[in-house]
XYZ file of N, CA, C and O in Angstrom:
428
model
N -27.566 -14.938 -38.897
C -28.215 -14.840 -40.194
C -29.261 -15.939 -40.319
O -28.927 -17.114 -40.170
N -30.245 -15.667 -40.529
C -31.579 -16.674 -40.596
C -32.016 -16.376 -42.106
O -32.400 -15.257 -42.449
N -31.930 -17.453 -42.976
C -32.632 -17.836 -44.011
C -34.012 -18.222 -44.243
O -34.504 -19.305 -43.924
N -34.625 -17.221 -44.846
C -36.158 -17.520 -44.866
C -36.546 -18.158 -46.053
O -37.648 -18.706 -46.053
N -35.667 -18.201 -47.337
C -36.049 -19.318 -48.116
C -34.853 -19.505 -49.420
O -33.978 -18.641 -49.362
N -34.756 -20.152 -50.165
C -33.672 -20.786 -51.063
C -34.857 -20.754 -52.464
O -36.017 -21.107 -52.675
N -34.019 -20.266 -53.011
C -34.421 -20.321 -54.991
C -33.552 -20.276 -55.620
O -32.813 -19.292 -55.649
N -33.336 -21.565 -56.472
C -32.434 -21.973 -57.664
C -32.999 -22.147 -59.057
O -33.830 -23.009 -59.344
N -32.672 -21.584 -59.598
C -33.439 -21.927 -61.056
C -32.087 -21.989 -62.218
O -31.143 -21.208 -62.108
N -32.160 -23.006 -63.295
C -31.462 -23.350 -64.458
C -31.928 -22.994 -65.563
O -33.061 -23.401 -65.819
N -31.293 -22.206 -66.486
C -31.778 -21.984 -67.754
C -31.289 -22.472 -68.773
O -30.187 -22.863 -68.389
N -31.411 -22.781 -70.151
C -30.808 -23.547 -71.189
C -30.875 -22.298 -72.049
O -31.936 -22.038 -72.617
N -29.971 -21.618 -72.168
C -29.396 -20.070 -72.753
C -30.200 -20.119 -74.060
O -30.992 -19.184 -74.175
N -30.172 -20.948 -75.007
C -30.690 -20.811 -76.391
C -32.142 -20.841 -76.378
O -32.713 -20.676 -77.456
N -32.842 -21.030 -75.306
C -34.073 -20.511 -75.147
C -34.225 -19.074 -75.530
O -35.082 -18.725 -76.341
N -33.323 -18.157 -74.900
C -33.609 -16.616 -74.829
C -33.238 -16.171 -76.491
O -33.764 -15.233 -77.089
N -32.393 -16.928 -76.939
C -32.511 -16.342 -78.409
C -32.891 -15.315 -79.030
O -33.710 -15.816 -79.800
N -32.883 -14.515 -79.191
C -34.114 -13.758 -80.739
C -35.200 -13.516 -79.176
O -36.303 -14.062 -79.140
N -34.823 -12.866 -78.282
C -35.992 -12.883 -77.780
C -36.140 -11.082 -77.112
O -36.638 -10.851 -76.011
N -35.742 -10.274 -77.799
C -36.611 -9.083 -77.979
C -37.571 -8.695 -76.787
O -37.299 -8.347 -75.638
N -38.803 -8.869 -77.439
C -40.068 -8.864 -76.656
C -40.317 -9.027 -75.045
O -40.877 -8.380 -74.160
N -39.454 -10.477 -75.180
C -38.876 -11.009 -73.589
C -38.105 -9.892 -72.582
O -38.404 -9.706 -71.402
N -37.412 -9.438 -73.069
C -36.564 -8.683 -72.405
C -36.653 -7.250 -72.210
O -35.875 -6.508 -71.612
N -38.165 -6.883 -73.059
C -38.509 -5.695 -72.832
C -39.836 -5.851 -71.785
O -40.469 -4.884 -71.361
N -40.028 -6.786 -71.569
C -41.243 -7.513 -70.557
C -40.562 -7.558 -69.362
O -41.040 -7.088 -68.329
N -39.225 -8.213 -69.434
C -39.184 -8.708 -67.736
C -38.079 -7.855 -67.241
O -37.881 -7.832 -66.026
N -37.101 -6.933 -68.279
C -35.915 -6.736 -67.586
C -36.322 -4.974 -67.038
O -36.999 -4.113 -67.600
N -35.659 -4.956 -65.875
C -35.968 -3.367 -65.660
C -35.175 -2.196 -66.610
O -34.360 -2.507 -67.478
N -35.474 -1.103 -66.362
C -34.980 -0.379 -67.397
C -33.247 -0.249 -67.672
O -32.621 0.039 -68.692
N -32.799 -0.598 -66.286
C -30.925 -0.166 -65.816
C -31.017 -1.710 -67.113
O -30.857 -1.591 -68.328
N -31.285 -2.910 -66.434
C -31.178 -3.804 -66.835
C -30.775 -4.204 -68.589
O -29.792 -4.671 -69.164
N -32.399 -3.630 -69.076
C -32.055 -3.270 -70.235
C -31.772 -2.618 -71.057
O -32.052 -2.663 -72.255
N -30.743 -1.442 -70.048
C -29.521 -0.663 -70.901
C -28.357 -1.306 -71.008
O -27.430 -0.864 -71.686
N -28.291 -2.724 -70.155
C -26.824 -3.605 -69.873
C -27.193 -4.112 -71.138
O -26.583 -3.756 -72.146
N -28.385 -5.122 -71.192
C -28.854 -6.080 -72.136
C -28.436 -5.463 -73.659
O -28.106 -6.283 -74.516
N -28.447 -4.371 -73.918
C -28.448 -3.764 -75.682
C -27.035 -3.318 -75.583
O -26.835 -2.775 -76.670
N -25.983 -3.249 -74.908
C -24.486 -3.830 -74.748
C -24.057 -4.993 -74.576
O -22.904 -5.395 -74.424
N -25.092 -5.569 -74.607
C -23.906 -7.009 -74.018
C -23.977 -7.420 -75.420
O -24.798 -6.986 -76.228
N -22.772 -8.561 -75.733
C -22.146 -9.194 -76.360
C -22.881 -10.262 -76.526
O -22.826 -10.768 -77.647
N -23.816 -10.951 -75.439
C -24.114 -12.392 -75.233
C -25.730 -11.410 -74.903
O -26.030 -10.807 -73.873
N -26.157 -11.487 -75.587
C -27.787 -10.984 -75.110
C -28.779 -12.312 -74.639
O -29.723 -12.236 -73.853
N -28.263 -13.634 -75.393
C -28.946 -14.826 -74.808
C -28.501 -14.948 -73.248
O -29.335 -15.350 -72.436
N -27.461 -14.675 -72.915
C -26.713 -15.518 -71.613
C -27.464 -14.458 -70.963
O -28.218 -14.828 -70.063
N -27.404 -12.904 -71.298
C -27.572 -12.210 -70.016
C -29.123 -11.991 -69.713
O -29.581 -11.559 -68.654
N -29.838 -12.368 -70.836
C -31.732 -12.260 -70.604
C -31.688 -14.149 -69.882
O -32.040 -14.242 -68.706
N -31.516 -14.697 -70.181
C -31.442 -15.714 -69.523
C -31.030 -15.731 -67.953
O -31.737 -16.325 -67.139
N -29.651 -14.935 -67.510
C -29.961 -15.173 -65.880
C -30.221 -14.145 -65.463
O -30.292 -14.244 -64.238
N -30.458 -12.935 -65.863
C -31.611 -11.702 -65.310
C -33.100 -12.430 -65.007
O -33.814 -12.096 -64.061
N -33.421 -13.425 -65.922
C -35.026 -13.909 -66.293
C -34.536 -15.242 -64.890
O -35.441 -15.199 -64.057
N -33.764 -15.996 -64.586
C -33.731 -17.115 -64.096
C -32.803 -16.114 -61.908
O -32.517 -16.476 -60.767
N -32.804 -15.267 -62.496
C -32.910 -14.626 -60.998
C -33.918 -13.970 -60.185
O -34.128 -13.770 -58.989
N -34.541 -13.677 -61.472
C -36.506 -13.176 -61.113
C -36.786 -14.778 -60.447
O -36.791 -15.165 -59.278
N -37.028 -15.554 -61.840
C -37.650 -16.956 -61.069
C -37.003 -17.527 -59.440
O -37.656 -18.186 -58.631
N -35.837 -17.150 -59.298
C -35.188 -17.703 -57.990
C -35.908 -16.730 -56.994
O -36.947 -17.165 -56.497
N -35.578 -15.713 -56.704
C -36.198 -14.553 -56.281
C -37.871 -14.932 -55.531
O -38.241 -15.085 -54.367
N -38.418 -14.967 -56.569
C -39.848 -15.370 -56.736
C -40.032 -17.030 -55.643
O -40.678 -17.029 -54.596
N -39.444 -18.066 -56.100
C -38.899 -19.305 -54.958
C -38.540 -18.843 -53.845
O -38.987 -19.187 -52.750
N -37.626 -17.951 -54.080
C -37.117 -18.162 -52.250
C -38.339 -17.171 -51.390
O -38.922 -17.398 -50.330
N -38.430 -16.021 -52.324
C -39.306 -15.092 -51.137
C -41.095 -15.610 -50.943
O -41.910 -15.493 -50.028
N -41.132 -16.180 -52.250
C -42.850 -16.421 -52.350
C -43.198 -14.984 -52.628
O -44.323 -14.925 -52.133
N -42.957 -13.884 -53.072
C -43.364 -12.940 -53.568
C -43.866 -13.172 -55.326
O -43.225 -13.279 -56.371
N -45.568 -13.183 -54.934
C -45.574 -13.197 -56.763
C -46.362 -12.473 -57.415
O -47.019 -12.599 -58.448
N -46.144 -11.431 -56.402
C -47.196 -10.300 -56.838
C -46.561 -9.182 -57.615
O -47.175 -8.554 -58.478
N -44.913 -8.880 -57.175
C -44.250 -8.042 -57.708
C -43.801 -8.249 -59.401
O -43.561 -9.381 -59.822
N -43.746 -7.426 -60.011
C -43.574 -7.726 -61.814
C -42.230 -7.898 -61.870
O -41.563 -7.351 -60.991
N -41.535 -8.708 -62.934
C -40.544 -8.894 -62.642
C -39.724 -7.407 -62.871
O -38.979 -6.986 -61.986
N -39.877 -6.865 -63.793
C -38.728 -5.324 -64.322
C -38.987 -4.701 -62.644
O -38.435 -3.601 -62.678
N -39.330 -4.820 -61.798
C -39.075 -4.228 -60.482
C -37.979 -5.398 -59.616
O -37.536 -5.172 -58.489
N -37.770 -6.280 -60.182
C -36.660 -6.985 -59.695
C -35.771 -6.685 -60.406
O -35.942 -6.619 -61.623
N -34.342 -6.372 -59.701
C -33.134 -6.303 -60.842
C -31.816 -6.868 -60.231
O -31.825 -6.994 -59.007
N -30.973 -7.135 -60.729
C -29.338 -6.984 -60.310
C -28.926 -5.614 -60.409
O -29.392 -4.777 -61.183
N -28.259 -5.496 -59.791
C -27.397 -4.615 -60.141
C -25.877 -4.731 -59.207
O -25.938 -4.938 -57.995
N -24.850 -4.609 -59.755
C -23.515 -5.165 -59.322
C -23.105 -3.692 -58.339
O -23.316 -2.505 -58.591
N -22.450 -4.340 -57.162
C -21.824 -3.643 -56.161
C -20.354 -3.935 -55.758
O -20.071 -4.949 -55.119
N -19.383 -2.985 -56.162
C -17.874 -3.861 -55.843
C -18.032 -5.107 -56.345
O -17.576 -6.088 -55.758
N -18.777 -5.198 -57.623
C -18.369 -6.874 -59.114
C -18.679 -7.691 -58.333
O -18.060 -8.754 -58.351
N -20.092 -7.421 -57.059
C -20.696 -8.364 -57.175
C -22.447 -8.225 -57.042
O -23.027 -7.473 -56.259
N -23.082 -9.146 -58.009
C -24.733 -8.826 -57.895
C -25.426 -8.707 -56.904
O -25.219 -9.569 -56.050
N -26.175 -7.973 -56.675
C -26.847 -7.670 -55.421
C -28.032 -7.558 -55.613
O -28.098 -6.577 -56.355
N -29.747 -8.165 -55.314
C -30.721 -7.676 -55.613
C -31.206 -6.895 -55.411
O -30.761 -6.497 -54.334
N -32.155 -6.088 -55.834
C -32.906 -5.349 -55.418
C -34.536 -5.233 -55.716
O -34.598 -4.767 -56.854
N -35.406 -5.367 -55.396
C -36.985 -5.053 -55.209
C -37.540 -3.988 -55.065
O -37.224 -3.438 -54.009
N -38.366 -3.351 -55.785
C -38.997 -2.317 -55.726
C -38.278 -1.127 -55.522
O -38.770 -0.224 -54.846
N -36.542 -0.974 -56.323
C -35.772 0.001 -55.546
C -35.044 -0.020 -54.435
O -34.398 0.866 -53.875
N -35.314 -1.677 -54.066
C -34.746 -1.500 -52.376
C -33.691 -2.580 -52.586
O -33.660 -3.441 -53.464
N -32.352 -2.223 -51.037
C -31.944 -3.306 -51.522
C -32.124 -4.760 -50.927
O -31.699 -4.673 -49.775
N -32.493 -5.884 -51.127
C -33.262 -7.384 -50.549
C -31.754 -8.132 -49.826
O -30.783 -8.516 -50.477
N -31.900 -8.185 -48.453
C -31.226 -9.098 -47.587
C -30.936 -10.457 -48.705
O -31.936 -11.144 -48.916
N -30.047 -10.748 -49.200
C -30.091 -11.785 -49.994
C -28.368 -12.603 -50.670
O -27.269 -12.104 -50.913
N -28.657 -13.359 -50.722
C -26.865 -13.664 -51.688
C -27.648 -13.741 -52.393
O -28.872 -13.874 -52.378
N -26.569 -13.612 -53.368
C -27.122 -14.175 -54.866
C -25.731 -14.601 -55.558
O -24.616 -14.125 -55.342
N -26.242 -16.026 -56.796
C -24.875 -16.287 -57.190
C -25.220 -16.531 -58.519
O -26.430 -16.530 -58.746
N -24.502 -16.730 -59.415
C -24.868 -16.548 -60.750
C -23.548 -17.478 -61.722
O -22.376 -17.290 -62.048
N -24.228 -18.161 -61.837
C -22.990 -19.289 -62.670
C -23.523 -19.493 -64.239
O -24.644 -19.877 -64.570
N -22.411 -19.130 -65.116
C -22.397 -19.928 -66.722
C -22.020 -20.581 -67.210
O -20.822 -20.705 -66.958
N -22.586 -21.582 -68.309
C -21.492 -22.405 -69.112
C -21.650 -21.553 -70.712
O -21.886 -20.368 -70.948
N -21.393 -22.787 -71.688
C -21.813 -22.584 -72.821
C -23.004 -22.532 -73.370
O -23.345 -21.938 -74.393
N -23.921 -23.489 -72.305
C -25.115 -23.457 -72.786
C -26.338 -23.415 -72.033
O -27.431 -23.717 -72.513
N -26.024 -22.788 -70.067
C -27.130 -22.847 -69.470
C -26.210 -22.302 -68.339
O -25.008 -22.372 -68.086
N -27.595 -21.575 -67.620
C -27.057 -20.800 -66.757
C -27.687 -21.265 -65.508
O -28.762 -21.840 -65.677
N -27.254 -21.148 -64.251
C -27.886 -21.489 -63.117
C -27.568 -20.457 -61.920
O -26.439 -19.999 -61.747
N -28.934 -20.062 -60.926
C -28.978 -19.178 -60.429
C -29.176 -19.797 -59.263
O -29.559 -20.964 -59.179
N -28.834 -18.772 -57.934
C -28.915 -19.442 -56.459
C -29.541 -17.955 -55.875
O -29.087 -16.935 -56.394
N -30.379 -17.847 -55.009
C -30.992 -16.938 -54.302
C -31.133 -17.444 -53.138
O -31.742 -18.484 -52.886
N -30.292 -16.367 -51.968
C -30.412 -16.781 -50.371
C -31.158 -16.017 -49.518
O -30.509 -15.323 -48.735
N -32.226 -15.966 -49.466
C -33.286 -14.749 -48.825
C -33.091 -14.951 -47.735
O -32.905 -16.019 -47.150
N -33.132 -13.457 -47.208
C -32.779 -13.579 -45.447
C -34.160 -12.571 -45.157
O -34.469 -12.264 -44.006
């Protein structure tokens, strides 16, 4: 397994707040059918938005929009995907109460 690059990004959850607009901008469509169920709409636009940014670090891809990046969970665990496809990658996804932090392992 050869790693072609590492992206971590931290978010401070109460950023995403009240943020609507945001999440009709960056999240893909599966995405934001999770987002208008969830319980925690700050936590989950926050590391959908902070797995784009990792994503974006590890591959150097910054041409792609983010709603073509997504999670989507396989056997309960996230898996990326790009343009529909699925991206050689770990991905890890950690919360607290008040910030979330993301790890992206591009292969």
């Amino acid at each position: 397994m050869e790693i072609l690059g590492v992206g971590i990004d931290i978010a401070d959850i109460s950023r995403f707040e009240d943020k609507e607009d945001l999440a009709i901008k960056v999240l893909s469509f599966l995405e934001y059918g999770e987002y208008q169920k969830s319980s925690s709409k700050a936590e989950f636009l926050a590391s959908r938005f902070s797995v784009k940014e990792s994503y974006v670090k590890a591959s150097g891809d910054k041409k792609t929009p983010y709603p073509q990046i997504e999670v989507r969970k396989e056997a309960e665990k996230p898996v990326l995907y790009v343009k529909g496809e699925k991206i050689r990658s770990f991905l890890s996804l950690s919360h607290d109460k008040e910030c979330v932090s993301i790890v992206v392992l591009y292969q």
